[in-house]
Each structure stands twice: as structure tokens, then as C-alpha cells.
Amino acid sequence: MISYFVQKILSFKWRLGKDSPFSRLSLTRSQLVRHRLIILFFIGFFLSYFAGLILGPDSVSQTSGSTANSAITSFRLPSNTIRRLVETILLFIGGIILCILLDRWFFKRSNSKDNTLLVQEAQRLKRLNIGYPEGMINLIILKEQKLLEKQLEPLGVTVTWTSFLSASSLIEALSKGSIDFCGGGGTASIFSQAAEHVFMRVAKEKYTVSKGQAILVLNNSPIKNIKDLKGKKVAFDQGSSAHYVLVKALNKVGLDYTDIDPVYLTQPEALPKFYAGEVDAWVVWVPYTSTAVRSNYPGRVLVDLEDIFGDQASLEVPTLYYAIPELVRDYPNILKVILEEVNEAGTWAKKQELEAAKRLVEHHQLDPAILISLQQRSIERAIIPIDNLTLDALQRQANMFSDLKLILERINVKDGTYSLQTRQNWTY
């Protein structure tokens, strides 16, 4: 019961605004333990206080009065002060012990039920197939650190990983049943839904990397700004977030999509053509933007997400997580474990990013204001549920692509067949 109330307090932020103090709670496992202990401490304190009032309210008030008078007059304690102090301490300790015992009892009962369901689901599932696109940090960390394997393999579930060139091919693989879970850009889900692929949006990353996507030109290119792209060949992956980024960048300077010559290429296909100058510009995402991975690639950035969307990049260009409907419907506890471990991988990644930023600040290579932003993000969840704001932004994308005749008809991204809206706090 106490564990239940602790969980409710910690998950209450889902129902609060972003400025709520609860929204700043970290949700890593170690910090959950601290929150639980603090809450138990205060519950024990109040239990012992009320027990003292019930067992001896007069004596408590007398003790308080006599102690105050003694302090004022002779600084001598009454003869019964030590005995009552010991009683108070014992009541306090007893209250804490009672809380801990009750918490453990209810927690074990709850966990036992959850674990039983998880074991049953694992026995039915046997194998979990996960797909990931190149450069999706959370899933790469999840794979490299074998976080899911540590949770599921003891239950008899084999976890397999498959790399894909794009989010579009990932969702198509979901629809065909080749994989059970994946992550990728939100734009791909619009084209996939329009193509009547079978999948469900189940979560999103809280933050999009502001430099995570960009429009590149060669270093010696005469193109100086987005307006100069008129009539030029621009390479990008059709139906990907790069597609949306390009259209919005063009619109921002008064150009239409028809003003450029689109060249549909996956990123690995586009790279050699960009090298060779066969395309004039290239819309890329991590790891091809200006990160350590891309340090040896040619090209300079015309614009990135921050230039195009400002502080709305995370909303306008979301990174989502997808699952087959069967995983959502028949294996909810398995899905919960997956999302928990994705969140842990994201938390680890943010801490590594923060440590790297601290080193840069020490050598005056980074604006301290960026460090403050990273510190805030490091104490927040890595992934969050699909919400109305996210779906509204995706709907605007869908409408735009429909108006451009890039998808044949308007779709409803809030269709429950495709989007799982939940307030469940998966991790705790």
C-alpha cells in the first residue's frame, strides 16, 4: 500500500505541467530508492508523533512545557525527561520499522504478481526481435550494454537485433512481422500509416538533438543559403524526417518543394554521390551531421534543426518508438520492460553527454549556458508517453504531406490502431 502511494507520488508528474516541481524528479533506479526512503522517513515520523499524542498527549505537552521552562530558568532537565525522550525515540524507530515492513510486504505482493505475469508472457514470447536505425543512440546503448538481455534472457526470451537503413524500412519490417519493436523518426510513421502498414506508436524521446539533422553542401559549393537551393538537386531519404526538415526549411525562405529537384536516396546511398558532387545538397541526420562520427566527412552546414525550428525541434521532429500491436496487446509486461530499459539507456547517454560537456566548459570550448540545459535534461526521463502535443505536431506534418500530394489521402494519427496514448509511468 505504501509502495503504491510512493509510486503514485513519483508518477504524479504525468498529470502536471512541465513547470511543476514534480516534473523535475529524476527517474533513475538509484534516485527512486532515495525518494522512497525520504517518503518512508516522513511517514514514520508522523506515525510516531501521532502515536505519542494518543499514548500520552498530556505527558507530551507537559514535557514540552517543562523543557521550555527549564531552558529559560535553570537549564536543568526534569527527572522524567530522559525516560520520555527514550519513549519518543522508540516510538519513532518503531514507526519507521513498521513503515518499512508494510512497504516490503505490499511491494513483494505487487512484484510477485507482476513477475508472475512477466514470466508467463516470456514463456509465450520466446524471442524478441528489435530493429534500430543507424545513429539512434538509445537503442545502440541498449544493444551494446545488453540491458534487455539481462532482464529477459533469464526468463527464456532470446533478444535479436537487426540494423536498418531508415525508419521507413523499420516500420515496414514491423508490419511484415520481421521485428517486434523499433525506434525512428516520426515522419516515417506518417507515410507508413498512409500505406496502411501495421504498427503502433508507443513512446517518444523527450528531447531531439538540436544539431541532430542538417542540410549539407560541399565545402567549395557556391550555395550560401537555403534560397540558393532553387533548381538544385537535393538528396534525402523519402518519407523520413529529412523529408519534413527540407520542406520546412524551404518554406521558411519562401521556396516551395517544387522549386528543388528531389533525389530520393538512403543515407549510405547518398554519401558517395555527395562526395562526387552528383547532388548539390544532402539532408542528413546523426551520425552524418557534425558529430565526432562525421568528422572526416566533407561538407558544411547550411542549416540545422535549431535554425529551422528553434526550441520546438523536439516537438516538430520527434523520435518515436514503435511496436507491433500484438506486443502491446498480448505482452504488456514485456513492453514495459523494454521501455524501462530504453529509458535507462537514455539516462546513461545523457549523463555521458553531460560529463563530456563539463570537460569542454573547463577548457572554455563550450558555452556554460549549454551545460545548464544539459544538467536539467540529465535529471529528466529519456523517453515519455505519446501525448496529444506530439500527435498534433504529427498531424500537421501529415496534412502538409497530403497537401503536397506526397501521400494520397489525409490520415488521422490519433487513430488508436496506430497510436498508444497512456499515462502509465513505465519505469516506476
Tab-separated table of N, CA and C in Angstrom, residues 98-194:
chain	number	residue	atom	x	y	z
A	98	LEU	N	7.834	-0.152	11.174
A	98	LEU	CA	6.514	-0.571	10.720
A	98	LEU	C	6.294	-0.188	9.254
A	99	CYS	N	6.681	1.045	8.913
A	99	CYS	CA	6.526	1.501	7.527
A	99	CYS	C	7.327	0.634	6.570
A	100	ILE	N	8.562	0.338	6.938
A	100	ILE	CA	9.425	-0.465	6.076
A	100	ILE	C	8.846	-1.863	5.896
A	101	LEU	N	8.380	-2.472	7.002
A	101	LEU	CA	7.810	-3.813	6.918
A	101	LEU	C	6.568	-3.836	6.036
A	102	LEU	N	5.684	-2.846	6.227
A	102	LEU	CA	4.484	-2.771	5.398
A	102	LEU	C	4.835	-2.531	3.936
A	103	ASP	N	5.795	-1.631	3.721
A	103	ASP	CA	6.211	-1.330	2.356
A	103	ASP	C	6.765	-2.580	1.670
A	104	ARG	N	7.628	-3.311	2.377
A	104	ARG	CA	8.213	-4.527	1.798
A	104	ARG	C	7.140	-5.563	1.494
A	105	TRP	N	6.172	-5.682	2.402
A	105	TRP	CA	5.130	-6.684	2.232
A	105	TRP	C	4.283	-6.391	0.997
A	106	PHE	N	3.801	-5.139	0.898
A	106	PHE	CA	2.981	-4.779	-0.249
A	106	PHE	C	3.795	-4.782	-1.539
A	107	PHE	N	5.066	-4.343	-1.440
A	107	PHE	CA	5.924	-4.309	-2.624
A	107	PHE	C	6.156	-5.721	-3.154
A	108	LYS	N	6.419	-6.669	-2.255
A	108	LYS	CA	6.654	-8.057	-2.669
A	108	LYS	C	5.401	-8.659	-3.281
A	109	ARG	N	4.244	-8.337	-2.685
A	109	ARG	CA	2.997	-8.858	-3.243
A	109	ARG	C	2.767	-8.325	-4.649
A	110	SER	N	2.997	-7.004	-4.808
A	110	SER	CA	2.812	-6.387	-6.121
A	110	SER	C	3.810	-6.939	-7.125
A	111	ASN	N	5.082	-7.022	-6.694
A	111	ASN	CA	6.118	-7.528	-7.592
A	111	ASN	C	5.901	-8.985	-7.958
A	112	SER	N	5.434	-9.752	-6.970
A	112	SER	CA	5.192	-11.169	-7.223
A	112	SER	C	4.151	-11.347	-8.309
A	113	LYS	N	3.089	-10.541	-8.240
A	113	LYS	CA	2.038	-10.616	-9.256
A	113	LYS	C	2.569	-10.193	-10.612
A	114	ASP	N	3.325	-9.045	-10.636
A	114	ASP	CA	3.881	-8.557	-11.889
A	114	ASP	C	4.870	-9.556	-12.476
A	115	ASN	N	5.715	-10.109	-11.610
A	115	ASN	CA	6.719	-11.056	-12.084
A	115	ASN	C	6.081	-12.319	-12.638
A	116	THR	N	4.995	-12.747	-11.992
A	116	THR	CA	4.291	-13.931	-12.487
A	116	THR	C	3.764	-13.691	-13.890
A	117	LEU	N	3.158	-12.515	-14.109
A	117	LEU	CA	2.641	-12.178	-15.429
A	117	LEU	C	3.776	-12.057	-16.441
A	118	LEU	N	4.894	-11.452	-15.999
A	118	LEU	CA	6.045	-11.295	-16.889
A	118	LEU	C	6.593	-12.655	-17.302
A	119	VAL	N	6.704	-13.567	-16.345
A	119	VAL	CA	7.209	-14.917	-16.641
A	119	VAL	C	6.280	-15.626	-17.616
A	120	GLN	N	4.989	-15.492	-17.402
A	120	GLN	CA	4.023	-16.139	-18.297
A	120	GLN	C	4.139	-15.585	-19.718
A	121	GLU	N	4.291	-14.254	-19.820
A	121	GLU	CA	4.440	-13.650	-21.141
A	121	GLU	C	5.740	-14.099	-21.801
A	122	ALA	N	6.809	-14.174	-21.006
A	122	ALA	CA	8.110	-14.592	-21.545
A	122	ALA	C	8.045	-16.017	-22.075
A	123	GLN	N	7.326	-16.879	-21.366
A	123	GLN	CA	7.208	-18.271	-21.803
A	123	GLN	C	6.475	-18.382	-23.133
A	124	ARG	N	5.558	-17.453	-23.380
A	124	ARG	CA	4.829	-17.464	-24.647
A	124	ARG	C	5.619	-16.805	-25.771
A	125	LEU	N	6.351	-15.741	-25.431
A	125	LEU	CA	7.028	-14.954	-26.460
A	125	LEU	C	8.248	-15.669	-27.039
A	126	LYS	N	9.105	-16.174	-26.187
A	126	LYS	CA	10.308	-16.924	-26.573
A	126	LYS	C	11.390	-16.053	-27.207
A	127	ARG	N	11.032	-15.244	-28.212
A	127	ARG	CA	12.023	-14.458	-28.956
A	127	ARG	C	11.514	-13.027	-29.146
A	128	LEU	N	12.390	-12.065	-28.923
A	128	LEU	CA	12.062	-10.656	-29.128
A	128	LEU	C	13.007	-10.104	-30.185
A	129	ASN	N	12.440	-9.621	-31.285
A	129	ASN	CA	13.236	-9.086	-32.394
A	129	ASN	C	13.152	-7.558	-32.399
A	130	ILE	N	14.300	-6.916	-32.298
A	130	ILE	CA	14.358	-5.452	-32.227
A	130	ILE	C	15.117	-4.911	-33.426
A	131	GLY	N	14.570	-3.861	-34.034
A	131	GLY	CA	15.236	-3.188	-35.135
A	131	GLY	C	15.673	-1.798	-34.725
A	132	TYR	N	16.756	-1.331	-35.306
A	132	TYR	CA	17.237	0.014	-34.976
A	132	TYR	C	17.896	0.644	-36.199
A	133	PRO	N	17.717	1.973	-36.365
A	133	PRO	CA	18.376	2.666	-37.469
A	133	PRO	C	19.770	3.126	-37.048
A	134	GLU	N	20.628	3.329	-38.017
A	134	GLU	CA	21.974	3.802	-37.730
A	134	GLU	C	21.912	5.143	-37.018
A	135	GLY	N	22.640	5.241	-35.911
A	135	GLY	CA	22.765	6.513	-35.217
A	135	GLY	C	21.744	6.759	-34.117
A	136	MET	N	20.827	5.816	-33.845
A	136	MET	CA	19.857	6.020	-32.771
A	136	MET	C	20.495	5.606	-31.456
A	137	ILE	N	20.964	6.606	-30.720
A	137	ILE	CA	21.857	6.399	-29.589
A	137	ILE	C	21.267	5.483	-28.522
A	138	ASN	N	20.023	5.724	-28.119
A	138	ASN	CA	19.437	4.947	-27.022
A	138	ASN	C	19.409	3.452	-27.333
A	139	LEU	N	19.028	3.115	-28.556
A	139	LEU	CA	18.950	1.697	-28.914
A	139	LEU	C	20.336	1.082	-29.088
A	140	ILE	N	21.281	1.880	-29.558
A	140	ILE	CA	22.649	1.368	-29.686
A	140	ILE	C	23.233	1.062	-28.309
A	141	ILE	N	23.014	1.956	-27.343
A	141	ILE	CA	23.489	1.721	-25.971
A	141	ILE	C	22.775	0.515	-25.372
A	142	LEU	N	21.467	0.429	-25.612
A	142	LEU	CA	20.680	-0.705	-25.120
A	142	LEU	C	21.263	-2.015	-25.633
A	143	LYS	N	21.658	-2.010	-26.896
A	143	LYS	CA	22.220	-3.216	-27.510
A	143	LYS	C	23.620	-3.504	-26.962
A	144	GLU	N	24.466	-2.486	-26.928
A	144	GLU	CA	25.858	-2.696	-26.532
A	144	GLU	C	25.983	-3.124	-25.069
A	145	GLN	N	25.152	-2.565	-24.213
A	145	GLN	CA	25.232	-2.896	-22.789
A	145	GLN	C	24.358	-4.093	-22.411
A	146	LYS	N	23.646	-4.644	-23.382
A	146	LYS	CA	22.833	-5.849	-23.180
A	146	LYS	C	21.854	-5.700	-22.003
A	147	LEU	N	21.263	-4.519	-21.907
A	147	LEU	CA	20.341	-4.265	-20.799
A	147	LEU	C	19.099	-5.151	-20.888
A	148	LEU	N	18.574	-5.321	-22.088
A	148	LEU	CA	17.386	-6.160	-22.238
A	148	LEU	C	17.708	-7.629	-22.019
A	149	GLU	N	18.862	-8.041	-22.523
A	149	GLU	CA	19.252	-9.441	-22.355
A	149	GLU	C	19.347	-9.803	-20.870
A	150	LYS	N	19.858	-8.886	-20.063
A	150	LYS	CA	19.991	-9.155	-18.623
A	150	LYS	C	18.630	-9.341	-17.960
A	151	GLN	N	17.616	-8.666	-18.495
A	151	GLN	CA	16.278	-8.765	-17.914
A	151	GLN	C	15.493	-9.955	-18.450
A	152	LEU	N	15.632	-10.240	-19.739
A	152	LEU	CA	14.728	-11.195	-20.377
A	152	LEU	C	15.316	-12.573	-20.618
A	153	GLU	N	16.617	-12.672	-20.859
A	153	GLU	CA	17.194	-13.992	-21.143
A	153	GLU	C	17.052	-14.970	-19.979
A	154	PRO	N	17.158	-14.511	-18.697
A	154	PRO	CA	16.902	-15.457	-17.596
A	154	PRO	C	15.476	-16.006	-17.601
A	155	LEU	N	14.561	-15.310	-18.277
A	155	LEU	CA	13.172	-15.759	-18.366
A	155	LEU	C	12.930	-16.609	-19.605
A	156	GLY	N	13.987	-16.834	-20.388
A	156	GLY	CA	13.861	-17.686	-21.558
A	156	GLY	C	13.573	-16.960	-22.853
A	157	VAL	N	13.713	-15.619	-22.857
A	157	VAL	CA	13.470	-14.844	-24.080
A	157	VAL	C	14.801	-14.527	-24.751
A	158	THR	N	14.942	-14.907	-26.007
A	158	THR	CA	16.136	-14.580	-26.794
A	158	THR	C	15.913	-13.241	-27.492
A	159	VAL	N	16.855	-12.311	-27.330
A	159	VAL	CA	16.751	-10.984	-27.936
A	159	VAL	C	17.659	-10.921	-29.159
A	160	THR	N	17.100	-10.574	-30.304
A	160	THR	CA	17.893	-10.416	-31.522
A	160	THR	C	17.806	-8.978	-32.013
A	161	TRP	N	18.860	-8.515	-32.680
A	161	TRP	CA	18.958	-7.130	-33.140
A	161	TRP	C	19.222	-7.100	-34.639
A	162	THR	N	18.535	-6.173	-35.329
A	162	THR	CA	18.735	-6.014	-36.766
A	162	THR	C	18.849	-4.537	-37.094
A	163	SER	N	19.892	-4.167	-37.833
A	163	SER	CA	20.096	-2.782	-38.243
A	163	SER	C	19.384	-2.510	-39.558
A	164	PHE	N	18.758	-1.325	-39.665
A	164	PHE	CA	18.054	-0.923	-40.877
A	164	PHE	C	18.589	0.424	-41.353
A	165	LEU	N	18.389	0.694	-42.638
A	165	LEU	CA	18.911	1.930	-43.221
A	165	LEU	C	18.060	3.140	-42.880
A	166	SER	N	16.774	2.924	-42.607
A	166	SER	CA	15.883	4.058	-42.372
A	166	SER	C	14.721	3.640	-41.498
A	167	ALA	N	14.041	4.663	-40.941
A	167	ALA	CA	12.863	4.389	-40.122
A	167	ALA	C	11.735	3.811	-40.969
A	168	SER	N	11.656	4.230	-42.221
A	168	SER	CA	10.601	3.712	-43.099
A	168	SER	C	10.721	2.202	-43.270
A	169	SER	N	11.935	1.729	-43.501
A	169	SER	CA	12.135	0.287	-43.662
A	169	SER	C	11.910	-0.452	-42.349
A	170	LEU	N	12.165	0.217	-41.228
A	170	LEU	CA	11.902	-0.385	-39.917
A	170	LEU	C	10.414	-0.639	-39.720
A	171	ILE	N	9.602	0.379	-40.000
A	171	ILE	CA	8.168	0.234	-39.769
A	171	ILE	C	7.564	-0.765	-40.753
A	172	GLU	N	8.097	-0.807	-41.962
A	172	GLU	CA	7.639	-1.807	-42.926
A	172	GLU	C	7.955	-3.216	-42.427
A	173	ALA	N	9.140	-3.361	-41.789
A	173	ALA	CA	9.512	-4.658	-41.215
A	173	ALA	C	8.591	-5.030	-40.057
A	174	LEU	N	8.177	-4.029	-39.273
A	174	LEU	CA	7.191	-4.276	-38.212
A	174	LEU	C	5.910	-4.829	-38.813
A	175	SER	N	5.457	-4.167	-39.861
A	175	SER	CA	4.195	-4.553	-40.488
A	175	SER	C	4.244	-5.980	-41.026
A	176	LYS	N	5.408	-6.395	-41.483
A	176	LYS	CA	5.570	-7.747	-42.027
A	176	LYS	C	5.840	-8.780	-40.937
A	177	GLY	N	6.060	-8.310	-39.688
A	177	GLY	CA	6.313	-9.235	-38.596
A	177	GLY	C	7.759	-9.657	-38.464
A	178	SER	N	8.672	-8.989	-39.193
A	178	SER	CA	10.093	-9.353	-39.112
A	178	SER	C	10.710	-8.913	-37.789
A	179	ILE	N	10.210	-7.816	-37.232
A	179	ILE	CA	10.664	-7.325	-35.930
A	179	ILE	C	9.444	-7.010	-35.073
A	180	ASP	N	9.687	-6.882	-33.770
A	180	ASP	CA	8.594	-6.629	-32.818
A	180	ASP	C	8.605	-5.214	-32.258
A	181	PHE	N	9.778	-4.580	-32.271
A	181	PHE	CA	9.938	-3.277	-31.628
A	181	PHE	C	11.054	-2.533	-32.339
A	182	CYS	N	10.907	-1.212	-32.457
A	182	CYS	CA	11.963	-0.425	-33.095
A	182	CYS	C	11.815	1.038	-32.709
A	183	GLY	N	12.739	1.847	-33.179
A	183	GLY	CA	12.677	3.285	-32.962
A	183	GLY	C	13.079	4.002	-34.230
A	184	GLY	N	12.615	5.248	-34.381
A	184	GLY	CA	12.966	6.019	-35.565
A	184	GLY	C	12.191	7.321	-35.603
A	185	GLY	N	12.398	8.071	-36.670
A	185	GLY	CA	11.736	9.364	-36.799
A	185	GLY	C	10.228	9.262	-36.908
A	186	GLY	N	9.554	10.323	-36.477
A	186	GLY	CA	8.099	10.318	-36.509
A	186	GLY	C	7.512	10.455	-37.899
A	187	THR	N	8.235	11.146	-38.796
A	187	THR	CA	7.710	11.354	-40.146
A	187	THR	C	7.472	10.033	-40.866
A	188	ALA	N	8.366	9.085	-40.653
A	188	ALA	CA	8.226	7.787	-41.323
A	188	ALA	C	6.896	7.124	-40.979
A	189	SER	N	6.413	7.346	-39.765
A	189	SER	CA	5.161	6.708	-39.363
A	189	SER	C	3.972	7.283	-40.123
A	190	ILE	N	4.088	8.527	-40.575
A	190	ILE	CA	3.009	9.139	-41.360
A	190	ILE	C	2.878	8.431	-42.709
A	191	PHE	N	4.003	8.272	-43.400
A	191	PHE	CA	3.986	7.596	-44.695
A	191	PHE	C	3.581	6.127	-44.533
A	192	SER	N	4.021	5.512	-43.432
A	192	SER	CA	3.676	4.112	-43.202
A	192	SER	C	2.189	3.954	-42.905
A	193	GLN	N	1.626	4.878	-42.135
A	193	GLN	CA	0.198	4.813	-41.845
A	193	GLN	C	-0.610	5.024	-43.125
A	194	ALA	N	-0.142	5.945	-43.952
A	194	ALA	CA	-0.834	6.195	-45.220
A	194	ALA	C	-0.773	4.965	-46.118
